[in-house]
Tab-separated table of C-alpha atoms in Angstrom:
chain	number	residue	atom	x	y	z
K	26	MET	CA	-24.373	32.547	-40.870
K	27	THR	CA	-21.426	30.189	-41.311
K	28	THR	CA	-20.975	27.710	-38.483
K	29	ARG	CA	-18.387	25.046	-37.836
K	30	ALA	CA	-20.894	22.294	-38.516
K	31	LYS	CA	-21.694	23.738	-41.947
K	32	ASN	CA	-17.962	23.762	-42.767
K	33	HIS	CA	-17.632	20.163	-41.481
K	34	ILE	CA	-15.482	21.223	-38.508
K	35	HIS	CA	-16.357	19.253	-35.409
K	36	LYS	CA	-14.827	19.700	-31.977
K	37	PRO	CA	-14.406	16.297	-30.294
K	38	ILE	CA	-16.284	15.682	-27.074
K	39	LYS	CA	-13.430	15.186	-24.594
K	40	LYS	CA	-15.392	13.366	-21.938
K	41	LEU	CA	-16.321	10.657	-24.417
K	42	ASN	CA	-12.797	10.172	-25.762
K	43	LEU	CA	-11.798	7.205	-23.671
K	44	HIS	CA	-8.238	6.194	-24.422
K	45	THR	CA	-6.967	3.027	-22.839
K	46	GLN	CA	-3.682	1.223	-22.863
K	47	LEU	CA	-3.320	-2.488	-22.667
K	48	ALA	CA	-1.424	-3.296	-19.479
K	49	LYS	CA	1.718	-5.328	-19.810
K	50	THR	CA	1.566	-8.676	-18.078
K	51	ASN	CA	4.152	-7.594	-15.482
K	52	ASP	CA	2.131	-4.450	-14.665
K	53	ILE	CA	-0.770	-6.434	-13.213
K	54	GLU	CA	-0.944	-6.794	-9.441
K	55	PRO	CA	-1.365	-10.448	-8.492
K	56	THR	CA	-4.318	-11.439	-6.336
K	57	SER	CA	-2.829	-14.653	-4.990
K	58	VAL	CA	0.518	-15.920	-3.748
K	59	THR	CA	0.537	-18.598	-6.447
K	60	THR	CA	0.495	-16.051	-9.269
K	61	ALA	CA	2.993	-13.790	-7.477
K	62	LEU	CA	5.505	-16.610	-7.098
K	63	THR	CA	5.627	-17.080	-10.876
K	64	ASP	CA	7.202	-13.614	-11.334
K	65	PRO	CA	10.769	-13.031	-10.061
K	66	GLN	CA	10.039	-9.362	-9.289
K	67	TRP	CA	7.208	-10.289	-6.922
K	68	ARG	CA	9.330	-13.066	-5.360
K	69	LYS	CA	12.033	-10.455	-4.699
K	70	ALA	CA	9.472	-8.108	-3.072
K	71	MET	CA	8.131	-10.945	-0.887
K	72	SER	CA	11.662	-11.892	0.124
K	73	ALA	CA	12.446	-8.269	1.067
K	74	GLU	CA	9.305	-8.142	3.248
K	75	CYS	CA	10.176	-11.408	5.015
K	76	ASP	CA	13.766	-10.255	5.547
K	77	ALA	CA	12.542	-6.991	7.117
K	78	LEU	CA	10.159	-8.866	9.431
K	79	VAL	CA	12.921	-11.233	10.579
K	80	ARG	CA	15.508	-8.434	10.888
K	81	ASN	CA	13.181	-6.406	13.131
K	82	GLY	CA	12.368	-9.396	15.360
K	83	THR	CA	8.661	-9.131	14.611
K	84	TRP	CA	7.763	-12.660	15.694
K	85	ASP	CA	8.871	-15.774	17.534
K	86	LEU	CA	8.032	-19.207	16.144
K	87	VAL	CA	5.992	-21.149	18.693
K	88	PRO	CA	3.791	-24.248	18.474
K	89	PRO	CA	0.079	-23.435	18.182
K	90	ALA	CA	-1.880	-23.451	21.424
K	91	ALA	CA	-5.280	-25.160	21.393
K	92	ASP	CA	-7.019	-22.510	23.526
K	93	GLN	CA	-5.784	-19.460	21.550
K	94	ASN	CA	-7.429	-17.701	18.637
K	95	ILE	CA	-5.043	-18.038	15.706
K	96	VAL	CA	-5.218	-15.149	13.233
K	97	GLY	CA	-4.577	-15.874	9.564
K	98	CYS	CA	-2.451	-13.791	7.246
K	99	LYS	CA	-2.532	-12.665	3.645
K	100	TRP	CA	-0.085	-11.245	1.125
K	101	ILE	CA	-1.022	-7.881	-0.414
K	102	PHE	CA	0.696	-6.856	-3.652
K	103	ARG	CA	0.950	-3.288	-5.007
K	104	ILE	CA	2.869	-1.697	-7.848
K	105	LYS	CA	4.268	1.693	-6.818
K	106	ARG	CA	4.524	4.080	-9.759
K	107	ASN	CA	6.443	7.249	-10.541
K	108	SER	CA	4.601	10.450	-11.446
K	109	ASP	CA	4.945	9.632	-15.157
K	110	GLY	CA	3.247	6.243	-14.681
K	111	SER	CA	6.362	4.099	-14.984
K	112	VAL	CA	6.923	1.328	-12.454
K	113	ASP	CA	8.959	2.462	-9.429
K	114	ARG	CA	8.930	-0.748	-7.406
K	115	PHE	CA	6.960	-3.849	-6.575
K	116	LYS	CA	5.725	-3.880	-2.978
K	117	ALA	CA	4.542	-6.958	-1.102
K	118	ARG	CA	3.162	-6.835	2.451
K	119	LEU	CA	2.263	-9.677	4.791
K	120	VAL	CA	-0.788	-8.579	6.782
K	121	ALA	CA	-2.745	-10.222	9.572
K	122	LYS	CA	-6.442	-10.888	9.081
K	123	GLY	CA	-7.425	-8.885	12.143
K	124	PHE	CA	-11.151	-9.458	11.595
K	125	HIS	CA	-10.699	-12.917	13.137
K	126	GLN	CA	-9.738	-11.394	16.490
K	127	ARG	CA	-12.280	-11.317	19.307
K	128	PRO	CA	-12.820	-8.049	21.227
K	129	GLY	CA	-12.062	-8.393	24.938
K	130	VAL	CA	-10.242	-11.686	24.382
K	131	ASP	CA	-7.575	-10.929	21.771
K	132	TYR	CA	-7.483	-7.148	22.258
K	133	LEU	CA	-8.933	-4.455	24.486
K	134	ASP	CA	-8.669	-1.294	22.383
K	135	THR	CA	-7.435	-0.143	18.978
K	136	PHE	CA	-5.225	2.742	17.996
K	137	SER	CA	-4.142	4.052	14.620
K	138	PRO	CA	-1.642	6.930	14.489
K	139	VAL	CA	-2.898	9.313	11.813
K	140	VAL	CA	-1.690	12.825	11.056
K	141	LYS	CA	-4.503	15.363	10.929
K	142	PRO	CA	-4.643	17.656	7.867
K	143	THR	CA	-4.493	20.705	10.168
K	144	THR	CA	-1.132	19.551	11.524
K	145	VAL	CA	0.234	19.111	8.010
K	146	ARG	CA	-0.941	22.613	7.041
K	147	VAL	CA	0.702	24.145	10.140
K	148	VAL	CA	4.021	22.405	9.435
K	149	LEU	CA	3.918	23.481	5.779
K	150	SER	CA	3.099	27.058	6.778
K	151	LEU	CA	6.016	27.122	9.225
K	152	ALA	CA	8.379	25.701	6.605
K	153	ILE	CA	7.371	28.297	4.029
K	154	SER	CA	7.441	31.262	6.412
K	155	ARG	CA	10.883	30.328	7.767
K	156	GLY	CA	12.386	29.263	4.446
K	157	TRP	CA	12.957	25.645	5.446
K	158	THR	CA	13.500	23.009	2.790
K	159	LEU	CA	10.988	20.185	2.613
K	160	ARG	CA	11.752	16.571	1.812
K	161	GLN	CA	9.592	13.507	1.562
K	162	LEU	CA	10.494	10.362	3.463
K	163	ASP	CA	9.092	6.883	3.047
K	164	VAL	CA	9.754	4.671	6.062
K	165	ASN	CA	9.724	0.976	5.258
K	166	ASN	CA	8.097	-1.185	7.913
K	167	ALA	CA	7.343	1.794	10.177
K	168	PHE	CA	4.552	-0.154	11.929
K	169	LEU	CA	7.144	-2.607	13.226
K	170	GLN	CA	8.441	0.007	15.667
K	171	GLY	CA	5.261	-0.180	17.779
K	172	HIS	CA	4.883	-2.443	20.788
K	173	LEU	CA	2.006	-4.831	21.437
K	174	SER	CA	1.030	-5.616	25.009
K	175	GLU	CA	-1.068	-8.585	23.848
K	176	THR	CA	0.231	-11.844	22.421
K	177	VAL	CA	-1.061	-12.496	18.920
K	178	PHE	CA	-0.886	-15.929	17.348
K	179	MET	CA	-0.710	-15.848	13.557
K	180	LYS	CA	-0.400	-18.683	11.058
């Protein structure tokens, strides 16, 4: 019997073929503001985030009160990519460190608007059955449209 091994034909084991690419220096997401500020693309993303926060009237500058819990903030950096892996845009978000808030003092309840998978399936089924066209929409700073009843102090 003639086998592949006897004829020196070997099929590569695909799960062990680990191909990697060395990331370019500008394709690495920074973990601190200091490193982000060294790159003009990240500075531009941070500036766009600050401009959106100011434009939407997200905050008022006030002096810190001694009796209030002041919540810290942190910059989060993400590289958004196209389906082929190329860089689409650099995204920077300023987020509050909510884990410093005290239940019953700083907030009473929490709410996160999330779409259930069943709702998505129903909408897709309706669109297909009625011949509607579907489009994707990315809303920048959508969370800014909500209203807080509590006053939050952030530094």
